Amino acid sequence: MTSWTARPPKEHPYRSEPDLYRTDSTPMTSTEARPAAQAGATTSRLWAEGLTIGYDARVVARDLAVRIPDGAVTAIIGPNACGKSTLLRALSRLLKPAAGAVYLDGRTISSYPAKEVARRLGLLPQTSIAPDGITVADLVARGRYPHQKLLRQWSDEDEAAVSSALAATGTTDLSPRLVDELSGGQRQRVWVAMVLAQQSPLLLLDEPTTFLDIAHQIELLELLRDLNERDGYTLVAVLHDLNHACRYADHVIAMRDGTVIATGPPREVVTADLVENVFGLPCRVIDDPVSGMPLVIPLGRRRGHHTAGETFER
């Protein structure tokens, strides 16, 4: 596989209506089923209740309840070691909770076969390592693994999915190149392409902008926003930069010490009081002159007596 013909992405395979969530006739057990009243009014394919998570005997978070809005970009924010990545690992089924459960399309995520989860949900881990000597085309093609079966090998559908993923991420021209030869920004786009090739309408990304310079950070975040607005993907990303979260996310989950402190639209969540409470950072929060969203201005120790912008504090 050295070249691909870009084709338009296929129609999104899932819809928001709960009655279309199930793709099989397997009856749900009493522990798998969730009454609509418990699911809440917000449409959500992915949520967690009573979640206690950690590693071995170390508990990172207790009794978490989170809900991922469909068709939106959600940013998980918080200081280092507060449980952001651990929560994302639990939502993707990489980490088994000690208590509580994660629900995907009305069933506990643990009740699905692994390939079925991958067809519904894609994950871009914080650190991704490509095999030595692999080309971009072959790496992106690995995203089709959840769709492979014993008697069904590579197909025109697989090729079209890879072509669409390369085109969507602007990496078609890179397809014959070795991944090892690419810049950090190019590699990150290729990893996103591999996840897109899964054709999973729900994507989870753990610190996708880490190690990228500012230009490549914005380039990647613009790509993710396009995937949401143009192609209907639901995205969840762990982000460190509060201003990036405010500008590119529709929904924010703020965490501290393994606890969800606040959730909601950036304009409601990201305030000077919350930033100081969660991060211990005195700041001003003003309106971003470009996006109109909250813009966090750290005060720092060298702020002196400058008070410009105080009248704009939110």
Tab-separated table of C-alpha atoms in Angstrom:
chain	number	residue	atom	x	y	z
A	1	MET	CA	0.000	0.000	0.000
A	2	THR	CA	1.886	3.019	-1.256
A	3	SER	CA	-0.750	5.326	-2.677
A	4	TRP	CA	-4.363	6.171	-1.980
A	5	THR	CA	-7.134	7.906	-3.839
A	6	ALA	CA	-8.924	10.339	-1.565
A	7	ARG	CA	-12.634	9.675	-1.280
A	8	PRO	CA	-15.285	11.564	0.692
A	9	PRO	CA	-15.990	10.162	4.178
A	10	LYS	CA	-18.998	7.924	4.503
A	11	GLU	CA	-22.104	8.996	6.299
A	12	HIS	CA	-21.751	8.834	10.054
A	13	PRO	CA	-22.847	5.301	11.070
A	14	TYR	CA	-24.423	6.294	14.388
A	15	ARG	CA	-27.143	8.699	15.355
A	16	SER	CA	-28.130	10.329	18.615
A	17	GLU	CA	-31.470	8.581	19.104
A	18	PRO	CA	-31.222	5.968	21.868
A	19	ASP	CA	-33.270	3.426	19.900
A	20	LEU	CA	-30.529	3.327	17.247
A	21	TYR	CA	-27.708	2.708	19.703
A	22	ARG	CA	-27.991	-1.050	19.690
A	23	THR	CA	-26.562	-2.819	16.683
A	24	ASP	CA	-27.227	-6.333	17.872
A	25	SER	CA	-30.088	-8.233	19.438
A	26	THR	CA	-28.190	-9.482	22.501
A	27	PRO	CA	-30.416	-8.901	25.532
A	28	MET	CA	-28.932	-6.636	28.207
A	29	THR	CA	-28.616	-7.949	31.726
A	30	SER	CA	-30.014	-5.968	34.628
A	31	THR	CA	-26.541	-4.622	35.404
A	32	GLU	CA	-26.000	-3.522	31.794
A	33	ALA	CA	-29.293	-1.744	31.181
A	34	ARG	CA	-29.666	1.897	32.250
A	35	PRO	CA	-33.140	3.401	32.513
A	36	ALA	CA	-33.585	6.598	30.527
A	37	ALA	CA	-34.312	8.528	33.712
A	38	GLN	CA	-30.900	7.601	35.092
A	39	ALA	CA	-29.166	8.518	31.843
A	40	GLY	CA	-30.323	12.124	32.241
A	41	ALA	CA	-31.709	14.585	29.748
A	42	THR	CA	-28.454	15.247	27.886
A	43	THR	CA	-27.971	12.955	24.909
A	44	SER	CA	-24.850	10.922	25.536
A	45	ARG	CA	-23.389	7.743	24.091
A	46	LEU	CA	-20.633	7.599	26.706
A	47	TRP	CA	-20.909	8.163	30.429
A	48	ALA	CA	-19.674	6.858	33.784
A	49	GLU	CA	-21.301	6.515	37.184
A	50	GLY	CA	-19.856	5.789	40.615
A	51	LEU	CA	-16.404	5.355	39.092
A	52	THR	CA	-13.489	4.472	41.378
A	53	ILE	CA	-10.256	4.108	39.427
A	54	GLY	CA	-6.557	3.707	40.095
A	55	TYR	CA	-3.539	1.461	39.713
A	56	ASP	CA	-3.102	-1.625	41.903
A	57	ALA	CA	-3.725	-0.471	45.465
A	58	ARG	CA	-3.417	3.262	44.673
A	59	VAL	CA	-6.777	4.948	44.155
A	60	VAL	CA	-6.658	7.976	41.865
A	61	ALA	CA	-10.334	8.964	41.876
A	62	ARG	CA	-13.474	7.889	43.742
A	63	ASP	CA	-17.148	7.993	42.862
A	64	LEU	CA	-16.772	9.933	39.613
A	65	ALA	CA	-19.806	10.709	37.491
A	66	VAL	CA	-19.185	12.131	34.027
A	67	ARG	CA	-21.240	12.465	30.877
A	68	ILE	CA	-19.841	13.113	27.399
A	69	PRO	CA	-22.247	15.198	25.251
A	70	ASP	CA	-22.850	13.786	21.781
A	71	GLY	CA	-21.674	15.769	18.786
A	72	ALA	CA	-19.480	18.043	20.904
A	73	VAL	CA	-15.822	18.605	21.744
A	74	THR	CA	-15.151	17.951	25.426
A	75	ALA	CA	-11.925	19.041	27.133
A	76	ILE	CA	-10.777	17.482	30.400
A	77	ILE	CA	-8.646	20.009	32.303
A	78	GLY	CA	-6.839	20.051	35.625
A	79	PRO	CA	-3.357	20.094	37.191
A	80	ASN	CA	-0.824	17.307	36.792
A	81	ALA	CA	-1.675	14.008	38.529
A	82	CYS	CA	-5.298	14.975	39.156
A	83	GLY	CA	-6.674	11.932	37.301
A	84	LYS	CA	-7.388	13.309	33.814
A	85	SER	CA	-5.557	10.624	31.832
A	86	THR	CA	-6.705	7.921	34.244
A	87	LEU	CA	-10.311	8.930	33.623
A	88	LEU	CA	-9.744	8.841	29.868
A	89	ARG	CA	-8.215	5.350	30.140
A	90	ALA	CA	-11.270	4.164	32.068
A	91	LEU	CA	-13.659	5.708	29.529
A	92	SER	CA	-11.850	3.842	26.740
A	93	ARG	CA	-11.841	0.516	28.656
A	94	LEU	CA	-8.055	0.413	28.932
A	95	LEU	CA	-8.414	0.604	32.704
A	96	LYS	CA	-10.869	-1.536	34.653
A	97	PRO	CA	-12.611	0.424	37.415
A	98	ALA	CA	-12.467	-0.831	40.987
A	99	ALA	CA	-16.081	0.267	41.412
A	100	GLY	CA	-18.805	1.790	39.271
A	101	ALA	CA	-19.024	1.406	35.515
A	102	VAL	CA	-18.568	3.083	32.152
A	103	TYR	CA	-21.506	2.920	29.748
A	104	LEU	CA	-21.324	3.031	25.959
A	105	ASP	CA	-24.475	3.101	23.858
A	106	GLY	CA	-26.639	1.992	26.779
A	107	ARG	CA	-24.511	-0.972	27.897
A	108	THR	CA	-21.566	-1.368	30.202
A	109	ILE	CA	-18.467	-0.978	28.067
A	110	SER	CA	-17.032	-4.149	29.584
A	111	SER	CA	-19.883	-6.169	28.086
A	112	TYR	CA	-18.685	-5.577	24.509
A	113	PRO	CA	-16.027	-7.614	22.692
A	114	ALA	CA	-12.817	-5.620	22.248
A	115	LYS	CA	-13.259	-5.203	18.483
A	116	GLU	CA	-16.799	-3.947	18.948
A	117	VAL	CA	-15.575	-1.274	21.354
A	118	ALA	CA	-12.940	-0.243	18.799
A	119	ARG	CA	-15.600	0.076	16.100
A	120	ARG	CA	-17.538	2.469	18.316
A	121	LEU	CA	-14.732	4.315	20.098
A	122	GLY	CA	-11.211	5.321	19.038
A	123	LEU	CA	-8.351	6.242	21.373
A	124	LEU	CA	-5.164	8.213	20.727
A	125	PRO	CA	-2.889	7.546	23.743
A	126	GLN	CA	-0.539	10.124	25.207
A	127	THR	CA	2.515	8.286	23.880
A	128	SER	CA	2.342	6.400	20.590
A	129	ILE	CA	5.319	4.501	19.165
A	130	ALA	CA	5.327	3.338	15.555
A	131	PRO	CA	7.142	0.131	14.563
A	132	ASP	CA	10.547	0.713	12.963
A	133	GLY	CA	10.487	1.044	9.181
A	134	ILE	CA	6.709	1.391	8.825
A	135	THR	CA	5.275	3.760	6.231
A	136	VAL	CA	2.508	6.256	6.881
A	137	ALA	CA	0.107	4.290	4.662
A	138	ASP	CA	0.728	1.034	6.521
A	139	LEU	CA	0.411	2.656	9.940
A	140	VAL	CA	-2.903	4.301	9.056
A	141	ALA	CA	-4.100	0.995	7.584
A	142	ARG	CA	-3.692	-0.571	11.028
A	143	GLY	CA	-6.707	1.453	12.061
A	144	ARG	CA	-8.804	-0.998	10.061
A	145	TYR	CA	-7.948	-3.897	12.391
A	146	PRO	CA	-11.297	-3.752	14.282
A	147	HIS	CA	-13.073	-4.384	10.975
A	148	GLN	CA	-10.963	-7.387	9.955
A	149	LYS	CA	-12.321	-10.919	10.335
A	150	LEU	CA	-10.886	-14.330	9.689
A	151	LEU	CA	-12.607	-14.643	6.309
A	152	ARG	CA	-12.592	-10.933	5.455
A	153	GLN	CA	-9.234	-9.448	4.609
A	154	TRP	CA	-8.407	-6.118	2.938
A	155	SER	CA	-11.311	-4.683	0.942
A	156	ASP	CA	-12.309	-1.670	-1.123
A	157	GLU	CA	-14.110	-0.388	1.969
A	158	ASP	CA	-10.875	-0.545	3.957
A	159	GLU	CA	-8.976	1.293	1.228
A	160	ALA	CA	-11.647	3.987	1.070
A	161	ALA	CA	-11.536	4.439	4.852
A	162	VAL	CA	-7.755	4.872	4.831
A	163	SER	CA	-7.936	7.264	1.877
A	164	SER	CA	-10.546	9.368	3.650
A	165	ALA	CA	-8.514	9.433	6.868
A	166	LEU	CA	-5.379	10.557	5.032
A	167	ALA	CA	-7.319	13.230	3.163
A	168	ALA	CA	-9.059	14.511	6.308
A	169	THR	CA	-5.734	14.964	8.107
A	170	GLY	CA	-3.853	16.374	5.122
A	171	THR	CA	-1.393	13.474	5.105
A	172	THR	CA	-2.127	11.879	1.719
A	173	ASP	CA	1.170	13.135	0.285
A	174	LEU	CA	3.011	11.593	3.223
A	175	SER	CA	1.614	8.087	2.680
A	176	PRO	CA	4.761	6.548	1.099
A	177	ARG	CA	7.130	8.061	3.660
A	178	LEU	CA	8.503	6.374	6.769
A	179	VAL	CA	6.892	7.553	9.994
A	180	ASP	CA	10.354	7.914	11.556
A	181	GLU	CA	11.208	10.611	9.004
A	182	LEU	CA	8.331	12.908	9.905
A	183	SER	CA	8.272	15.969	12.128
A	184	GLY	CA	6.395	15.877	15.416
A	185	GLY	CA	3.418	17.702	13.957
A	186	GLN	CA	3.267	15.420	10.934
A	187	ARG	CA	3.485	12.300	13.099
A	188	GLN	CA	0.658	13.494	15.320
A	189	ARG	CA	-1.537	14.037	12.254
A	190	VAL	CA	-0.692	10.533	11.054
A	191	TRP	CA	-1.704	9.038	14.403
A	192	VAL	CA	-4.990	10.935	14.196
A	193	ALA	CA	-5.437	9.518	10.680
A	194	MET	CA	-4.956	5.994	12.020
A	195	VAL	CA	-7.676	6.567	14.614
A	196	LEU	CA	-9.959	8.062	11.941
A	197	ALA	CA	-9.444	4.984	9.768
A	198	GLN	CA	-11.248	3.013	12.477
A	199	GLN	CA	-14.371	4.989	11.521
A	200	SER	CA	-15.296	5.185	15.183
A	201	PRO	CA	-17.602	8.183	15.644
A	202	LEU	CA	-16.365	8.832	19.181
A	203	LEU	CA	-12.677	9.775	19.600
A	204	LEU	CA	-10.695	10.079	22.830
A	205	LEU	CA	-7.323	11.867	22.749
A	206	ASP	CA	-4.868	12.021	25.642
A	207	GLU	CA	-2.857	15.271	25.546
A	208	PRO	CA	-2.727	15.362	21.730
A	209	THR	CA	-0.755	18.631	21.625
A	210	THR	CA	2.073	17.555	23.936
A	211	PHE	CA	5.580	18.124	22.483
A	212	LEU	CA	4.194	20.184	19.582
A	213	ASP	CA	5.209	23.793	18.979
A	214	ILE	CA	2.493	26.430	19.124
A	215	ALA	CA	1.857	26.464	15.376
A	216	HIS	CA	1.406	22.691	15.238
A	217	GLN	CA	-0.753	22.779	18.373
A	218	ILE	CA	-3.175	25.181	16.723
A	219	GLU	CA	-3.046	23.233	13.462
A	220	LEU	CA	-4.003	20.014	15.250
A	221	LEU	CA	-6.740	21.632	17.327
A	222	GLU	CA	-8.212	23.222	14.194
A	223	LEU	CA	-8.208	19.772	12.599
A	224	LEU	CA	-10.058	18.280	15.571
A	225	ARG	CA	-12.591	21.101	15.480
A	226	ASP	CA	-13.113	20.467	11.752
A	227	LEU	CA	-13.673	16.767	12.396
A	228	ASN	CA	-16.383	17.699	14.852
A	229	GLU	CA	-18.118	20.395	12.827
A	230	ARG	CA	-17.679	18.928	9.336
A	231	ASP	CA	-17.876	15.186	9.975
A	232	GLY	CA	-19.905	14.949	13.179
A	233	TYR	CA	-17.314	13.299	15.412
A	234	THR	CA	-17.727	13.441	19.181
A	235	LEU	CA	-14.318	14.237	20.664
A	236	VAL	CA	-12.885	14.078	24.166
A	237	ALA	CA	-9.394	15.480	24.751
A	238	VAL	CA	-7.192	15.897	27.797
A	239	LEU	CA	-5.680	19.386	27.447
A	240	HIS	CA	-3.224	21.302	29.599
A	241	ASP	CA	-3.700	24.715	28.007
A	242	LEU	CA	-6.810	26.352	29.456
A	243	ASN	CA	-7.048	28.866	26.637
A	244	HIS	CA	-6.984	26.095	24.049
A	245	ALA	CA	-9.720	24.286	25.962
A	246	CYS	CA	-11.861	27.429	26.048
A	247	ARG	CA	-11.382	28.219	22.377
A	248	TYR	CA	-11.878	24.744	20.909
A	249	ALA	CA	-14.158	22.866	23.323
A	250	ASP	CA	-17.924	23.053	23.737
A	251	HIS	CA	-17.881	21.276	27.090
A	252	VAL	CA	-15.295	21.290	29.890
A	253	ILE	CA	-14.688	18.808	32.711
A	254	ALA	CA	-12.484	20.406	35.406
A	255	MET	CA	-10.728	18.010	37.800
A	256	ARG	CA	-8.640	18.359	40.959
A	257	ASP	CA	-7.292	15.632	43.253
A	258	GLY	CA	-9.311	12.908	41.556
A	259	THR	CA	-12.575	14.834	41.811
A	260	VAL	CA	-14.700	16.495	39.169
A	261	ILE	CA	-14.971	20.103	40.352
A	262	ALA	CA	-17.156	21.518	37.577
A	263	THR	CA	-18.598	20.626	34.174
A	264	GLY	CA	-20.296	22.674	31.506
A	265	PRO	CA	-19.625	25.191	28.721
A	266	PRO	CA	-16.268	27.008	28.994
A	267	ARG	CA	-17.959	30.358	29.601
A	268	GLU	CA	-19.683	28.937	32.699
A	269	VAL	CA	-16.820	26.818	34.022
A	270	VAL	CA	-13.616	28.769	33.416
A	271	THR	CA	-13.680	31.656	35.859
A	272	ALA	CA	-10.934	33.324	37.878
A	273	ASP	CA	-12.214	31.668	41.051
A	274	LEU	CA	-12.212	28.187	39.496
A	275	VAL	CA	-8.736	28.581	38.006
A	276	GLU	CA	-7.325	29.627	41.371
A	277	ASN	CA	-9.233	26.863	43.164
A	278	VAL	CA	-8.186	24.106	40.741
A	279	PHE	CA	-4.695	25.227	39.715
A	280	GLY	CA	-3.722	27.538	42.572
A	281	LEU	CA	-3.154	30.242	39.950
A	282	PRO	CA	-4.297	33.835	40.582
A	283	CYS	CA	-5.473	35.236	37.270
A	284	ARG	CA	-7.802	37.463	35.365
A	285	VAL	CA	-10.315	35.910	32.959
A	286	ILE	CA	-11.327	38.194	30.114
A	287	ASP	CA	-13.073	37.733	26.780
A	288	ASP	CA	-10.771	36.467	24.042
A	289	PRO	CA	-10.757	39.258	21.421
A	290	VAL	CA	-10.708	36.667	18.613
A	291	SER	CA	-13.106	33.952	19.752
A	292	GLY	CA	-15.097	35.750	22.436
A	293	MET	CA	-14.457	32.798	24.762
A	294	PRO	CA	-12.778	33.028	28.190
A	295	LEU	CA	-9.095	33.964	28.081
A	296	VAL	CA	-7.016	33.220	31.179
A	297	ILE	CA	-4.348	35.827	32.009
A	298	PRO	CA	-2.042	34.659	34.846
A	299	LEU	CA	-1.152	37.463	37.251
A	300	GLY	CA	2.269	36.154	38.218
A	301	ARG	CA	4.679	37.764	40.655
A	302	ARG	CA	5.768	40.566	38.329
A	303	ARG	CA	2.364	42.043	37.653
A	304	GLY	CA	3.273	45.176	39.659
A	305	HIS	CA	0.469	47.697	39.823
A	306	HIS	CA	-0.803	47.170	36.283
A	307	THR	CA	-4.581	46.848	36.385
A	308	ALA	CA	-5.465	47.123	32.706
A	309	GLY	CA	-8.265	44.751	31.748
A	310	GLU	CA	-9.779	44.467	35.230
A	311	THR	CA	-13.041	45.906	33.991
A	312	PHE	CA	-13.279	42.985	31.569
A	313	GLU	CA	-12.830	40.288	34.208
A	314	ARG	CA	-15.457	37.598	34.067
